Amino acid sequence: MQIFDITNRKEFMAKLLKSDLFDTFEAREVVAHMAFKIILSGERNKDYFNDIDEDTTSALSDFLVWGDIRKHVYELMSGNKLPTYFKIILSTNSEKTASLSPDASTFYLNITFKDNQISCSTGMAYKTFTLDKSSEQLWDEKIKNFLFKYQFI
């Protein structure tokens, strides 16, 4: 696990909420504290998609991708006043996870805004216990390179 402090906050938030840069990540959870506290689960409500045939519905991921909910989150967070806190938990989809490691269930990117600072932390859910941390280190490095490439850190 690594924690990265975002130095280019304005650009990071613009890319997160207004562009498709993060759209392929699965959205696990969004928590925001504004005038009210809101918790959004990214878990797909498959009953909502009942107009899609059963084979397609069963093939859908358990989680919505960030691109499906990004505009809604933007609408909730935009206004004259910044939220006092937010946390967005994103994860890799099953194809990306499998391409990175056979030992992982998923890889996480946690985005937190607190005390006027934004940080990103990495994480990994293992399928089974292992002392080998090479997959986790690979993910840490990929995120570091991604954040550096877009000049967020």
PDB file of C-alpha atoms in Angstrom:
ATOM      1  CA  MET A   1       0.000   0.000   0.000  1.00  0.00           C
ATOM      2  CA  GLN A   2       1.206   3.454  -0.927  1.00  0.00           C
ATOM      3  CA  ILE A   3      -0.231   6.890  -0.175  1.00  0.00           C
ATOM      4  CA  PHE A   4       0.293   9.721  -2.641  1.00  0.00           C
ATOM      5  CA  ASP A   5      -0.460  13.364  -1.855  1.00  0.00           C
ATOM      6  CA  ILE A   6      -2.009  15.119  -4.824  1.00  0.00           C
ATOM      7  CA  THR A   7      -0.265  18.443  -5.422  1.00  0.00           C
ATOM      8  CA  ASN A   8      -2.270  19.530  -8.483  1.00  0.00           C
ATOM      9  CA  ARG A   9      -5.720  19.379  -6.861  1.00  0.00           C
ATOM     10  CA  LYS A  10      -7.616  21.446  -9.404  1.00  0.00           C
ATOM     11  CA  GLU A  11      -6.430  19.425 -12.388  1.00  0.00           C
ATOM     12  CA  PHE A  12      -6.921  16.126 -10.550  1.00  0.00           C
ATOM     13  CA  MET A  13     -10.526  16.964  -9.644  1.00  0.00           C
ATOM     14  CA  ALA A  14     -11.250  18.145 -13.192  1.00  0.00           C
ATOM     15  CA  LYS A  15      -9.946  14.856 -14.613  1.00  0.00           C
ATOM     16  CA  LEU A  16     -11.767  12.795 -11.978  1.00  0.00           C
ATOM     17  CA  LEU A  17     -15.170  14.474 -12.298  1.00  0.00           C
ATOM     18  CA  LYS A  18     -15.232  15.978 -15.803  1.00  0.00           C
ATOM     19  CA  SER A  19     -13.211  13.651 -18.047  1.00  0.00           C
ATOM     20  CA  ASP A  20     -13.158   9.969 -18.932  1.00  0.00           C
ATOM     21  CA  LEU A  21      -9.665   9.371 -17.490  1.00  0.00           C
ATOM     22  CA  PHE A  22     -10.938   7.212 -14.582  1.00  0.00           C
ATOM     23  CA  ASP A  23     -14.062   5.881 -16.335  1.00  0.00           C
ATOM     24  CA  THR A  24     -12.943   2.251 -16.701  1.00  0.00           C
ATOM     25  CA  PHE A  25     -12.430   1.774 -12.965  1.00  0.00           C
ATOM     26  CA  GLU A  26     -15.247   0.101 -11.075  1.00  0.00           C
ATOM     27  CA  ALA A  27     -16.871   2.410  -8.531  1.00  0.00           C
ATOM     28  CA  ARG A  28     -17.073   0.566  -5.222  1.00  0.00           C
ATOM     29  CA  GLU A  29     -18.241   3.393  -2.958  1.00  0.00           C
ATOM     30  CA  VAL A  30     -18.527   7.172  -2.758  1.00  0.00           C
ATOM     31  CA  VAL A  31     -18.867   8.965   0.586  1.00  0.00           C
ATOM     32  CA  ALA A  32     -19.308  12.739   0.696  1.00  0.00           C
ATOM     33  CA  HIS A  33     -19.941  15.122   3.587  1.00  0.00           C
ATOM     34  CA  MET A  34     -21.663  18.332   2.527  1.00  0.00           C
ATOM     35  CA  ALA A  35     -24.738  19.900   4.110  1.00  0.00           C
ATOM     36  CA  PHE A  36     -25.722  16.242   4.406  1.00  0.00           C
ATOM     37  CA  LYS A  37     -23.763  13.001   4.368  1.00  0.00           C
ATOM     38  CA  ILE A  38     -24.231  10.760   1.371  1.00  0.00           C
ATOM     39  CA  ILE A  39     -23.035   7.215   0.808  1.00  0.00           C
ATOM     40  CA  LEU A  40     -23.334   5.761  -2.675  1.00  0.00           C
ATOM     41  CA  SER A  41     -22.736   2.100  -3.272  1.00  0.00           C
ATOM     42  CA  GLY A  42     -21.342   1.267  -6.681  1.00  0.00           C
ATOM     43  CA  GLU A  43     -22.882  -2.170  -6.513  1.00  0.00           C
ATOM     44  CA  ARG A  44     -24.977  -2.784  -9.609  1.00  0.00           C
ATOM     45  CA  ASN A  45     -28.700  -3.186  -8.971  1.00  0.00           C
ATOM     46  CA  LYS A  46     -29.293  -5.921 -11.546  1.00  0.00           C
ATOM     47  CA  ASP A  47     -33.075  -5.730 -11.041  1.00  0.00           C
ATOM     48  CA  TYR A  48     -32.941  -2.194 -12.458  1.00  0.00           C
ATOM     49  CA  PHE A  49     -31.643  -3.650 -15.714  1.00  0.00           C
ATOM     50  CA  ASN A  50     -34.554  -6.105 -16.083  1.00  0.00           C
ATOM     51  CA  ASP A  51     -35.249  -4.881 -19.634  1.00  0.00           C
ATOM     52  CA  ILE A  52     -31.958  -6.471 -20.723  1.00  0.00           C
ATOM     53  CA  ASP A  53     -32.004 -10.184 -21.575  1.00  0.00           C
ATOM     54  CA  GLU A  54     -30.954 -12.561 -18.805  1.00  0.00           C
ATOM     55  CA  ASP A  55     -27.662 -13.641 -20.435  1.00  0.00           C
ATOM     56  CA  THR A  56     -26.524 -10.030 -20.747  1.00  0.00           C
ATOM     57  CA  THR A  57     -27.597  -9.228 -17.183  1.00  0.00           C
ATOM     58  CA  SER A  58     -25.663 -12.185 -15.753  1.00  0.00           C
ATOM     59  CA  ALA A  59     -22.566 -11.096 -17.708  1.00  0.00           C
ATOM     60  CA  LEU A  60     -22.641  -7.610 -16.185  1.00  0.00           C
ATOM     61  CA  SER A  61     -20.064  -6.783 -13.549  1.00  0.00           C
ATOM     62  CA  ASP A  62     -21.222  -6.609  -9.935  1.00  0.00           C
ATOM     63  CA  PHE A  63     -20.164  -2.936  -9.868  1.00  0.00           C
ATOM     64  CA  LEU A  64     -20.897   0.045 -12.072  1.00  0.00           C
ATOM     65  CA  VAL A  65     -17.924   1.689 -13.707  1.00  0.00           C
ATOM     66  CA  TRP A  66     -16.949   5.216 -12.666  1.00  0.00           C
ATOM     67  CA  GLY A  67     -18.088   6.500 -16.076  1.00  0.00           C
ATOM     68  CA  ASP A  68     -21.666   5.392 -15.276  1.00  0.00           C
ATOM     69  CA  ILE A  69     -21.914   7.461 -12.091  1.00  0.00           C
ATOM     70  CA  ARG A  70     -19.321  10.220 -12.548  1.00  0.00           C
ATOM     71  CA  LYS A  71     -21.800  12.864 -13.786  1.00  0.00           C
ATOM     72  CA  HIS A  72     -24.134  12.165 -10.859  1.00  0.00           C
ATOM     73  CA  VAL A  73     -21.299  12.499  -8.346  1.00  0.00           C
ATOM     74  CA  TYR A  74     -20.200  15.728 -10.023  1.00  0.00           C
ATOM     75  CA  GLU A  75     -23.730  17.151  -9.705  1.00  0.00           C
ATOM     76  CA  LEU A  76     -23.831  16.223  -6.020  1.00  0.00           C
ATOM     77  CA  MET A  77     -20.432  17.764  -5.248  1.00  0.00           C
ATOM     78  CA  SER A  78     -20.625  20.902  -7.355  1.00  0.00           C
ATOM     79  CA  GLY A  79     -21.750  24.132  -5.773  1.00  0.00           C
ATOM     80  CA  ASN A  80     -20.454  27.200  -4.009  1.00  0.00           C
ATOM     81  CA  LYS A  81     -18.929  25.237  -1.153  1.00  0.00           C
ATOM     82  CA  LEU A  82     -16.524  22.309  -1.197  1.00  0.00           C
ATOM     83  CA  PRO A  83     -17.484  19.135   0.625  1.00  0.00           C
ATOM     84  CA  THR A  84     -15.811  18.906   4.027  1.00  0.00           C
ATOM     85  CA  TYR A  85     -14.799  15.330   3.233  1.00  0.00           C
ATOM     86  CA  PHE A  86     -15.129  12.758   0.506  1.00  0.00           C
ATOM     87  CA  LYS A  87     -13.796   9.322  -0.252  1.00  0.00           C
ATOM     88  CA  ILE A  88     -14.097   7.543  -3.568  1.00  0.00           C
ATOM     89  CA  ILE A  89     -13.144   3.887  -3.736  1.00  0.00           C
ATOM     90  CA  LEU A  90     -12.352   2.650  -7.226  1.00  0.00           C
ATOM     91  CA  SER A  91     -11.134  -0.781  -8.291  1.00  0.00           C
ATOM     92  CA  THR A  92      -9.911  -2.600 -11.346  1.00  0.00           C
ATOM     93  CA  ASN A  93     -12.329  -4.666 -13.402  1.00  0.00           C
ATOM     94  CA  SER A  94     -11.881  -8.427 -13.592  1.00  0.00           C
ATOM     95  CA  GLU A  95      -9.955  -8.321 -16.904  1.00  0.00           C
ATOM     96  CA  LYS A  96      -7.480  -5.717 -15.659  1.00  0.00           C
ATOM     97  CA  THR A  97      -7.084  -7.558 -12.347  1.00  0.00           C
ATOM     98  CA  ALA A  98      -6.351 -10.848 -14.118  1.00  0.00           C
ATOM     99  CA  SER A  99      -3.802  -9.167 -16.375  1.00  0.00           C
ATOM    100  CA  LEU A 100      -1.929  -7.809 -13.341  1.00  0.00           C
ATOM    101  CA  SER A 101      -1.981 -10.840 -11.037  1.00  0.00           C
ATOM    102  CA  PRO A 102      -3.574 -14.267 -10.703  1.00  0.00           C
ATOM    103  CA  ASP A 103      -3.367 -13.833  -6.895  1.00  0.00           C
ATOM    104  CA  ALA A 104      -5.651 -10.777  -6.735  1.00  0.00           C
ATOM    105  CA  SER A 105      -9.404 -10.448  -6.424  1.00  0.00           C
ATOM    106  CA  THR A 106      -9.058  -6.754  -7.279  1.00  0.00           C
ATOM    107  CA  PHE A 107      -6.804  -3.736  -6.945  1.00  0.00           C
ATOM    108  CA  TYR A 108      -8.040  -0.544  -5.266  1.00  0.00           C
ATOM    109  CA  LEU A 109      -7.473   3.160  -5.735  1.00  0.00           C
ATOM    110  CA  ASN A 110      -8.839   5.117  -2.773  1.00  0.00           C
ATOM    111  CA  ILE A 111      -9.230   8.867  -3.290  1.00  0.00           C
ATOM    112  CA  THR A 112      -9.708  10.940  -0.141  1.00  0.00           C
ATOM    113  CA  PHE A 113     -10.331  14.647   0.387  1.00  0.00           C
ATOM    114  CA  LYS A 114      -9.866  15.728   3.994  1.00  0.00           C
ATOM    115  CA  ASP A 115      -8.581  18.934   5.605  1.00  0.00           C
ATOM    116  CA  ASN A 116      -8.364  20.567   2.176  1.00  0.00           C
ATOM    117  CA  GLN A 117      -5.907  17.879   0.958  1.00  0.00           C
ATOM    118  CA  ILE A 118      -6.389  15.104  -1.592  1.00  0.00           C
ATOM    119  CA  SER A 119      -4.575  11.818  -1.295  1.00  0.00           C
ATOM    120  CA  CYS A 120      -4.682   8.567  -3.207  1.00  0.00           C
ATOM    121  CA  SER A 121      -3.882   5.256  -1.619  1.00  0.00           C
ATOM    122  CA  THR A 122      -3.512   1.876  -3.223  1.00  0.00           C
ATOM    123  CA  GLY A 123      -4.691  -1.498  -2.030  1.00  0.00           C
ATOM    124  CA  MET A 124      -5.149  -5.066  -3.121  1.00  0.00           C
ATOM    125  CA  ALA A 125      -7.574  -7.818  -2.194  1.00  0.00           C
ATOM    126  CA  TYR A 126      -5.848 -11.190  -2.270  1.00  0.00           C
ATOM    127  CA  LYS A 127      -7.647 -14.389  -3.245  1.00  0.00           C
ATOM    128  CA  THR A 128      -5.622 -16.359  -0.699  1.00  0.00           C
ATOM    129  CA  PHE A 129      -3.012 -15.590   1.919  1.00  0.00           C
ATOM    130  CA  THR A 130       0.479 -15.062   0.560  1.00  0.00           C
ATOM    131  CA  LEU A 131       3.724 -13.559   1.754  1.00  0.00           C
ATOM    132  CA  ASP A 132       4.577 -12.523  -1.816  1.00  0.00           C
ATOM    133  CA  LYS A 133       3.906  -8.781  -2.149  1.00  0.00           C
ATOM    134  CA  SER A 134       5.143  -8.408  -5.735  1.00  0.00           C
ATOM    135  CA  SER A 135       1.611  -7.928  -7.147  1.00  0.00           C
ATOM    136  CA  GLU A 136       0.898  -5.210  -4.612  1.00  0.00           C
ATOM    137  CA  GLN A 137       4.216  -3.516  -5.419  1.00  0.00           C
ATOM    138  CA  LEU A 138       3.432  -3.694  -9.146  1.00  0.00           C
ATOM    139  CA  TRP A 139       0.077  -1.950  -8.543  1.00  0.00           C
ATOM    140  CA  ASP A 140       1.723   0.708  -6.361  1.00  0.00           C
ATOM    141  CA  GLU A 141       4.212   1.427  -9.144  1.00  0.00           C
ATOM    142  CA  LYS A 142       1.515   1.553 -11.850  1.00  0.00           C
ATOM    143  CA  ILE A 143      -0.514   4.084  -9.851  1.00  0.00           C
ATOM    144  CA  LYS A 144       2.573   6.151  -9.058  1.00  0.00           C
ATOM    145  CA  ASN A 145       3.444   6.273 -12.779  1.00  0.00           C
ATOM    146  CA  PHE A 146      -0.167   7.125 -13.679  1.00  0.00           C
ATOM    147  CA  LEU A 147      -0.313  10.000 -11.172  1.00  0.00           C
ATOM    148  CA  PHE A 148       3.085  11.263 -12.286  1.00  0.00           C
ATOM    149  CA  LYS A 149       2.208  11.016 -16.001  1.00  0.00           C
ATOM    150  CA  TYR A 150      -0.790  13.323 -15.527  1.00  0.00           C
ATOM    151  CA  GLN A 151       1.243  15.625 -13.227  1.00  0.00           C
ATOM    152  CA  PHE A 152      -1.010  15.049 -10.215  1.00  0.00           C
ATOM    153  CA  ILE A 153       1.991  14.446  -7.939  1.00  0.00           C
TER     154      ILE A 153
END
